[in-house]
Every structure is written in C-alpha cells, then in structure tokens.
CSV table of C-alpha atoms in Angstrom, one decimal:
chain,number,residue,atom,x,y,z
A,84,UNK,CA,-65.5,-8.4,-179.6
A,85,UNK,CA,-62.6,-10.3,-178.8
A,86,UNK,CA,-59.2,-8.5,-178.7
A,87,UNK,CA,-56.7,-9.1,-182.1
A,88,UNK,CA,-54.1,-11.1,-180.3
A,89,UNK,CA,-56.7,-13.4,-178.8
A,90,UNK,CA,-59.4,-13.7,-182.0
A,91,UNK,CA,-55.9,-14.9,-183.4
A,92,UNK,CA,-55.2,-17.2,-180.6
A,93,UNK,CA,-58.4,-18.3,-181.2
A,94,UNK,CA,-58.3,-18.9,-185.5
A,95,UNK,CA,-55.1,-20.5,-185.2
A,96,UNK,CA,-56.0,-23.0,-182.4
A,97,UNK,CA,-59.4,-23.9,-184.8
A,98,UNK,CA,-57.0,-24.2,-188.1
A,99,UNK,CA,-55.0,-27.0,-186.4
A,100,UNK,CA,-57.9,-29.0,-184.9
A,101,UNK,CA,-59.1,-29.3,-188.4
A,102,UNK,CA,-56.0,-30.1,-189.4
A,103,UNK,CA,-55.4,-32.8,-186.6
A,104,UNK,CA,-59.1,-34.0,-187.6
A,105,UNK,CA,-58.1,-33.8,-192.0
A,106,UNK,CA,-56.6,-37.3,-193.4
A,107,UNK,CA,-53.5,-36.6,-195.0
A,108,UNK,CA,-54.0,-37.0,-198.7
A,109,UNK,CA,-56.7,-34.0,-198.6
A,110,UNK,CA,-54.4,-31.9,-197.1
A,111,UNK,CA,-51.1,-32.7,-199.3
A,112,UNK,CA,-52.1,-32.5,-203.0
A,113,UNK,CA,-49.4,-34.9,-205.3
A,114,UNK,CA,-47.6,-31.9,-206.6
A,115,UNK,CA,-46.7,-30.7,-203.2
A,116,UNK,CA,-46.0,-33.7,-201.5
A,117,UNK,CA,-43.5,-35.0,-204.2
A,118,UNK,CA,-41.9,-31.4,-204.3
A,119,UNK,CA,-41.3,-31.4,-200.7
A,120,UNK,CA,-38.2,-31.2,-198.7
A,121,UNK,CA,-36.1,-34.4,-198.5
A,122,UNK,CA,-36.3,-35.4,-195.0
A,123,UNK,CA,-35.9,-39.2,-194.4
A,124,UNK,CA,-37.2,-41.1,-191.9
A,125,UNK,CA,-35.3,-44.0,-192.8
A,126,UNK,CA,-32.2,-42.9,-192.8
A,127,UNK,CA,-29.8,-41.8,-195.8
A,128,UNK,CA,-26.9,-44.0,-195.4
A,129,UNK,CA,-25.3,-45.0,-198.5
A,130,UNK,CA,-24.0,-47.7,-196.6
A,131,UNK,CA,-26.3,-49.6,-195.2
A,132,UNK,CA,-28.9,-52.2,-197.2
A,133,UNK,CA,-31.1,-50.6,-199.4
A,134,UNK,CA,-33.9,-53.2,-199.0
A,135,UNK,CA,-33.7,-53.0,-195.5
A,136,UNK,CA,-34.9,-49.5,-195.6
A,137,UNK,CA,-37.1,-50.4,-198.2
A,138,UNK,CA,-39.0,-53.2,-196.4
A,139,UNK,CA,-38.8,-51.5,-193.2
A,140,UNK,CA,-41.7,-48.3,-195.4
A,141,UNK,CA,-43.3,-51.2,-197.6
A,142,UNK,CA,-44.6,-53.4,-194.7
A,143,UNK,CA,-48.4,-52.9,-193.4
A,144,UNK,CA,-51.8,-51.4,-194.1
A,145,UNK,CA,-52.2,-48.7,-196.5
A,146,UNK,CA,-55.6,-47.6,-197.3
A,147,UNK,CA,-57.0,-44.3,-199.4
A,148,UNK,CA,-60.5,-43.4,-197.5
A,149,UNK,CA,-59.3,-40.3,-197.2
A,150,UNK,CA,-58.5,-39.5,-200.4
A,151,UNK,CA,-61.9,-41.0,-201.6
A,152,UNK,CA,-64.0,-39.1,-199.1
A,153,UNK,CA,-61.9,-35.6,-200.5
A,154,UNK,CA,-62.9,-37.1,-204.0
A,155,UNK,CA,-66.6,-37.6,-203.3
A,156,UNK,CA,-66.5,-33.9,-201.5
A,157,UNK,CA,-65.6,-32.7,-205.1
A,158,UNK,CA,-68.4,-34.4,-206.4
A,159,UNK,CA,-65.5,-36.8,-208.3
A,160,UNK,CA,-67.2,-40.2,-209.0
A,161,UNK,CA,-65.0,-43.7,-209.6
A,162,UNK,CA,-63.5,-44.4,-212.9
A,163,UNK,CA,-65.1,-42.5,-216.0
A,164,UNK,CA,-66.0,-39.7,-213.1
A,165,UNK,CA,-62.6,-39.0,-212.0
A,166,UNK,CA,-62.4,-40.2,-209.0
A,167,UNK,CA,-61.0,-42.9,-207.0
A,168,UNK,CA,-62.4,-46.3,-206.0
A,169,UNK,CA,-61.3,-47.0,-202.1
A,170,UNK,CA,-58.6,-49.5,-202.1
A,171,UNK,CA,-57.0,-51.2,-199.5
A,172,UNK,CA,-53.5,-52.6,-199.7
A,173,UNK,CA,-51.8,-55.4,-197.1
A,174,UNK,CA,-48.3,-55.9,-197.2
A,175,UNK,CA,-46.8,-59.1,-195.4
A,176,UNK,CA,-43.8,-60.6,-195.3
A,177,UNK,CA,-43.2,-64.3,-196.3
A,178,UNK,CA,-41.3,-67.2,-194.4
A,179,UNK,CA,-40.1,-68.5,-198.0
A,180,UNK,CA,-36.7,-69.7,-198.4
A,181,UNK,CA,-35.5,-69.0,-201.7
A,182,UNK,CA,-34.1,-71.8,-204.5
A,183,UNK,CA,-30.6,-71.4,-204.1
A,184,UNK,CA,-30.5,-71.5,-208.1
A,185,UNK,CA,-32.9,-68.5,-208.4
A,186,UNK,CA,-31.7,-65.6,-210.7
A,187,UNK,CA,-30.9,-62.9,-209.5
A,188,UNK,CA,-31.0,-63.8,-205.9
A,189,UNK,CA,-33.8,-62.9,-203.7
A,190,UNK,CA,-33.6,-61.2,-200.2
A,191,UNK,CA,-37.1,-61.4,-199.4
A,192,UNK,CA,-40.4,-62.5,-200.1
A,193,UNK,CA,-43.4,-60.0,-199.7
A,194,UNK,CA,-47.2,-60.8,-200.3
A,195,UNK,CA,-49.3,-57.8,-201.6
A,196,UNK,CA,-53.4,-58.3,-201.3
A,197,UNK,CA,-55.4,-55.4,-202.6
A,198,UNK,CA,-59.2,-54.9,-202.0
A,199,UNK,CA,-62.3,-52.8,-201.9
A,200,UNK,CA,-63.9,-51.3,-199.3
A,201,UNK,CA,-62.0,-51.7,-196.3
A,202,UNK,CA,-63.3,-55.3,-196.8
A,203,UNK,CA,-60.7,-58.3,-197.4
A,204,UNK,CA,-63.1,-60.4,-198.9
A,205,UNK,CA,-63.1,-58.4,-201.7
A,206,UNK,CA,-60.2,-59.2,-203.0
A,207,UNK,CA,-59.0,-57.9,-206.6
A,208,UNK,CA,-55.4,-58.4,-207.0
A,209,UNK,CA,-52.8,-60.9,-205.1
A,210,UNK,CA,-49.6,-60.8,-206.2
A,211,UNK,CA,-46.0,-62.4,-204.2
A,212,UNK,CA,-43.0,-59.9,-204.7
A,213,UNK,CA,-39.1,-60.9,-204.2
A,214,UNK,CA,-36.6,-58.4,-203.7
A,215,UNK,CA,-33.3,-57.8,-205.0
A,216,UNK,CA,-30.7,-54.7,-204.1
A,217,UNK,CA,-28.6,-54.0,-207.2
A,218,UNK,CA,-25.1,-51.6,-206.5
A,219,UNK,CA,-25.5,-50.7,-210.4
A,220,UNK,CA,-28.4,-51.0,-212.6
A,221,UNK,CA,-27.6,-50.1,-216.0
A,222,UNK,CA,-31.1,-47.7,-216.0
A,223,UNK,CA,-31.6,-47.1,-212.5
A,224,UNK,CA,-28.5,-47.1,-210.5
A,225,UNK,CA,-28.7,-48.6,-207.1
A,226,UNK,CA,-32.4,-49.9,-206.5
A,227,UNK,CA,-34.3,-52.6,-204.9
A,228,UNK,CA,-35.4,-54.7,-207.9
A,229,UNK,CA,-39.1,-56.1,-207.2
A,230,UNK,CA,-40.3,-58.9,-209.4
A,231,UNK,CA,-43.6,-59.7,-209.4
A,232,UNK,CA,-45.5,-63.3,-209.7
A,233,UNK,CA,-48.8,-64.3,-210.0
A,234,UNK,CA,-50.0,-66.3,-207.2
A,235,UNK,CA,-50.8,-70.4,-208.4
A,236,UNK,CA,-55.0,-71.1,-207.5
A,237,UNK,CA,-53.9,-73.8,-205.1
A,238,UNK,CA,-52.0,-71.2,-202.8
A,239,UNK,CA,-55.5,-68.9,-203.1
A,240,UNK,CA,-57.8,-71.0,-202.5
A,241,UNK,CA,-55.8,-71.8,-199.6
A,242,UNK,CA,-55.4,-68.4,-198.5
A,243,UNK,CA,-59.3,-67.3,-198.8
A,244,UNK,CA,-60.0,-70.6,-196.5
A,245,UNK,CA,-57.2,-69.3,-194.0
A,246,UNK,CA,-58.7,-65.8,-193.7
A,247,UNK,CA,-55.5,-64.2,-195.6
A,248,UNK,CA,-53.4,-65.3,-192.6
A,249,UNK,CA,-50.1,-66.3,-194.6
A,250,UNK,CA,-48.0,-67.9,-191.7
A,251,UNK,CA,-51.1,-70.5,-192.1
A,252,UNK,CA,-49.7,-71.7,-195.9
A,253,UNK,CA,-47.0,-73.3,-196.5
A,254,UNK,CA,-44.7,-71.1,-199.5
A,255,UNK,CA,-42.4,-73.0,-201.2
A,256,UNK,CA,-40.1,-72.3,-204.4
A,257,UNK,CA,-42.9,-73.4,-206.2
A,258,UNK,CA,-44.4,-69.9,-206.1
A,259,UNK,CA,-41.9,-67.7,-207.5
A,260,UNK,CA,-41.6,-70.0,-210.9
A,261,UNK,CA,-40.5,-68.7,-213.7
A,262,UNK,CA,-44.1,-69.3,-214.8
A,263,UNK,CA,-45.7,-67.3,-212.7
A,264,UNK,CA,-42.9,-64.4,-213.1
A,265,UNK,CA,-44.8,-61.5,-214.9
A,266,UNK,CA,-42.4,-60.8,-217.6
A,267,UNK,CA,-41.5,-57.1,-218.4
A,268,UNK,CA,-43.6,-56.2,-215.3
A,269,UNK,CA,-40.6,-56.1,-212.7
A,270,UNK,CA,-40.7,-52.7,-210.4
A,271,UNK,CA,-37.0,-50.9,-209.8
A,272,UNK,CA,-37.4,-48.6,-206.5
A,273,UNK,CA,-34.9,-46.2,-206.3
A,274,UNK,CA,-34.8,-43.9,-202.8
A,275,UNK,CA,-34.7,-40.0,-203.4
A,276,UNK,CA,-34.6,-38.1,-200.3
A,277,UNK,CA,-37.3,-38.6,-198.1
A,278,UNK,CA,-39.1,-41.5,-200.1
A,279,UNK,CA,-38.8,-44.5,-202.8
A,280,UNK,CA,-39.4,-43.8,-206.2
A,281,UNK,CA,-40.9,-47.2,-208.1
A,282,UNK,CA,-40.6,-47.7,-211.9
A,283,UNK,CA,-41.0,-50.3,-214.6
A,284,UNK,CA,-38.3,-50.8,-217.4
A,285,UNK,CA,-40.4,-49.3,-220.0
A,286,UNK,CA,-43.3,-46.5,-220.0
A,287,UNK,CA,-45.7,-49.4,-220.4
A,288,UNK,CA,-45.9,-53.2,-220.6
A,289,UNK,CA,-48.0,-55.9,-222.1
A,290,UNK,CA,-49.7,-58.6,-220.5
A,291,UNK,CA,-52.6,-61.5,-220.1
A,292,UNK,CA,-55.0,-60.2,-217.6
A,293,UNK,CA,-56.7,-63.1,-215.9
A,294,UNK,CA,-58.9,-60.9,-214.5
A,295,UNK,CA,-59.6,-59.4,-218.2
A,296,UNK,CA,-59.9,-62.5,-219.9
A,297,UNK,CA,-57.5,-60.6,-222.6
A,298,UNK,CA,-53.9,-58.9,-223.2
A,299,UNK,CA,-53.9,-55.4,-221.8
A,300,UNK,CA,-51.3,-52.4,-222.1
A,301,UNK,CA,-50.1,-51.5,-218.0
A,302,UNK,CA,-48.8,-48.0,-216.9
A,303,UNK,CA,-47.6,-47.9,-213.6
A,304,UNK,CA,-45.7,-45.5,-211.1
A,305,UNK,CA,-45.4,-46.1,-207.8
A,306,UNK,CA,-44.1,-44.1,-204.8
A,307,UNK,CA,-43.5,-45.2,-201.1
A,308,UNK,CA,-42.8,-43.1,-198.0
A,309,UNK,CA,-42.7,-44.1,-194.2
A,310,UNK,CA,-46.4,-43.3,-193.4
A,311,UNK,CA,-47.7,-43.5,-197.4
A,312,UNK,CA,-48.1,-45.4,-200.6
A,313,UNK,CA,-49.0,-43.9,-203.8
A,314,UNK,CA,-49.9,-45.9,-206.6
A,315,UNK,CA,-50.7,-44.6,-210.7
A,316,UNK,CA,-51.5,-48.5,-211.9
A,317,UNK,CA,-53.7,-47.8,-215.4
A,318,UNK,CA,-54.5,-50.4,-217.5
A,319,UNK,CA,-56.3,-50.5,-221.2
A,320,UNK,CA,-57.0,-52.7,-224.1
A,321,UNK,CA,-54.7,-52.8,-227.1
A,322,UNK,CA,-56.6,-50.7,-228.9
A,323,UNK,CA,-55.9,-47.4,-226.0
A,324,UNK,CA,-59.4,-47.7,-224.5
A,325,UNK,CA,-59.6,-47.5,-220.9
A,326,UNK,CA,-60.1,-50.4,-218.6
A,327,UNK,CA,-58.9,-48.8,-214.9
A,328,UNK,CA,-57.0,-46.3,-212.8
A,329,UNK,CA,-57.8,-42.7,-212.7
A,330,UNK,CA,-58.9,-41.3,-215.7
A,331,UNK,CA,-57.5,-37.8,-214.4
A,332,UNK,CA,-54.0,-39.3,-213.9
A,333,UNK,CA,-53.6,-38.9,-210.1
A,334,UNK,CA,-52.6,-41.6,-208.3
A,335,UNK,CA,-54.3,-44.0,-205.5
A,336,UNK,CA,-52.9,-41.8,-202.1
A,337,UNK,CA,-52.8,-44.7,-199.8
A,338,UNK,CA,-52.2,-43.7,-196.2
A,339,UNK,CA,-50.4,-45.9,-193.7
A,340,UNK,CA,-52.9,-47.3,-191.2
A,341,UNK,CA,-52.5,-49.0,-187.8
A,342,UNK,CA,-53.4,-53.0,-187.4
A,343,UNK,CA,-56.7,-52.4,-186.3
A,344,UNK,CA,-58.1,-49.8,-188.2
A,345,UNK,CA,-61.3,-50.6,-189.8
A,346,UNK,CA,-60.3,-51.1,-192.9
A,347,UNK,CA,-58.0,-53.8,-192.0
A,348,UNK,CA,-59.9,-56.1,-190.1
C-alpha cells in the first residue's frame, strides 16, 4: 500500500490530468461561471473604448462540442430532449466603411456565421453586426450598442462561392440598410467584471423569420468572455409553441477555439 502523503500525491496529480483533458463548459456549470469572481482579462479601464475591449473577446471561433458531448453523457438529446445541437460560431471583422449619414454612427462592422457540426457548409444563420459605444443609455448605461442586419442574397451567394472568406466580397453601405436592419432586435452589451453582459430592449421581440417562412416571438441573452460565448437565443410561434433553443433554458456554452481546430476548417 502506498503511504498517505504519496496515495495523495498520486489522486491529486490524476484529478488535474482529467481536468487538463475536461472541455471547459463540463467543468463550469452556468450558475457558477456567471457567479464567479470578477477578474478581467481585458482590462477595467473606465477610460478607455468600450468596443475596443469588446471586439478584442467577440472576434474568432467559438464552438460548444464540449458542452454537447457532456449533454449526450447525460443522455440529453437536441431540442424536445434537452439538449444541445453543436453549433459553431465565426466571428470576422469587416473592411466596410460606414455612410457618413448613418444613425447612430458605426465603429465597426462584424460578420457572424453560425453552423452545424463543426461543418461551414452548414450554414443556418448569417447575420452583419455594427457597433456603437454609448457614454449613457437611457436603459443600459454605457454599452456597446450592436445592431443587427440581415445579409442581402447577392452578398450570400457570393460568400458560399468564396468559401466564407469575407476579404473576398466587396461590403458596401448597401448592407447595413435600413431594410435589412432587424428592427427591435438590436443587442446592448454592457461589461460586468470579468465579462460582457448582452441584452435586447425588451424581454422578447417579434419578427419575420426567413428561415420560418412566418413571424416568430425571439428571446435572447447573450454573454461574452475572453475565452467563451454563451448564447440563450429561443424562438417560438405566436401562439408560445416552441420552434428552437434549449427547451431546459441553458444556454449554447460556446468555447473559444484556435484557427485550426476542426471545427473551424
């Protein structure tokens, strides 16, 4: 038998292999994570730009296999089973310069794809974002206002040809028009300690989903740290029934992933 100090020696070194070997959203559960200590890994300073330090956590690969393989563990199927579907989100930034008529005035242009699978074919939701620092919201204080806009079926048809490589399109005014704004929709991220905190105006929003074919009800809360992206996005039919998201209320734990991860080839 081995002696106590080195049978301890011993547990603790196997405890943080598995750790070292555990993706993150198994080990942190929401509660936890988002009642954690408030150290910032983008600095704190009320003086410097807010969507600086905002763009600097937003940009990159974020993807939730881990979570989904914990899920799957539990025996929690996609959807109606509880579980989550593996999503994939790519956040680039866009060479766009902004009308200088545009209200209020963006600072930058981001493009979001989303897709199954760790595969960018499968693509399920595109959407351009321009960003906005506001001193003094009347709701939310200072924030980085994000509006959202749908992207016009010349630009992806152009992108799905190009392979998703942005610097290959050429962006122009013409995608952020008012038309393609999604009214009501716009996400206000306010920083609290070691993270951004992302809400809309209202609990939840109506709008025309494409993808639907029909007006659906929105619920969304987002939350961004350096090495994470959470995302609650629920949608359902005007009549409550449920459409997608997590049934159980927990959001998509989307970890930050190197370039050449698999999932972001």
């Amino acid at each position: 038998m081995l002696p106590m100090r080195n049978h301890l020696a011993l547990l603790l070194a196997t405890l943080m292999h598995a750790m070292a070997l555990t993706p993150t959203s198994m080990l942190t559960p929401p509660a936890q994570r988002l009642a954690a200590g408030s150290t910032t890994h983008f600095g704190d300073r009320s003086d410097g730009r807010l969507t600086d330090a905002f763009l600097k956590c937003f940009q990159g690969h974020f993807d939730n296999h881990g979570q989904v393989v914990a899920d799957r563990a539990a025996g929690l199927e996609p959807r109606e089973g509880g579980g989550h579907e593996h999503i994939h989100c790519h956040v680039r930034r866009l060479a766009l310069s902004p009308s200088p008529s545009s209200q209020p005035p963006a600072e930058a242009f981001l493009l979001a794809s989303y897709y199954f699978d760790g595969k960018p074919e499968c693509v399920f939701r595109e959407r351009l974002y321009s960003l906005h620092e506001v001193s003094s919201d009347v709701q939310f204080g200072r924030c980085v206002q994000m509006r959202i806009f749908q992207l016009r079926e010349s630009m992806e048809t152009e992108l799905r040809a190009a392979a998703g490589t942005v610097d290959a399109l050429q962006w122009s005014s013409a995608d952020v028009a008012d038309s393609l704004h999604i009214p009501g929709a716009d996400v206000f991220w306010r920083r609290r300690g070691d993270r951004f905190e992302g809400k809309m105006r209202t609990e939840s929003v109506l709008v025309h989903s494409a993808r639907q074919g029909m007006p659906i009800v929105v619920r969304d809360d987002v939350t961004l740290w350096h090495d994470a992206l959470w995302v609650n996005d629920r949608g359902y039919d005007t009549e409550g029934n449920y459409l997608y998201g997590n049934v159980r209320n927990v959001p998509y734990q989307m970890d930050r992933v190197p370039d050449d991860h698999w999932t972001a080839r």
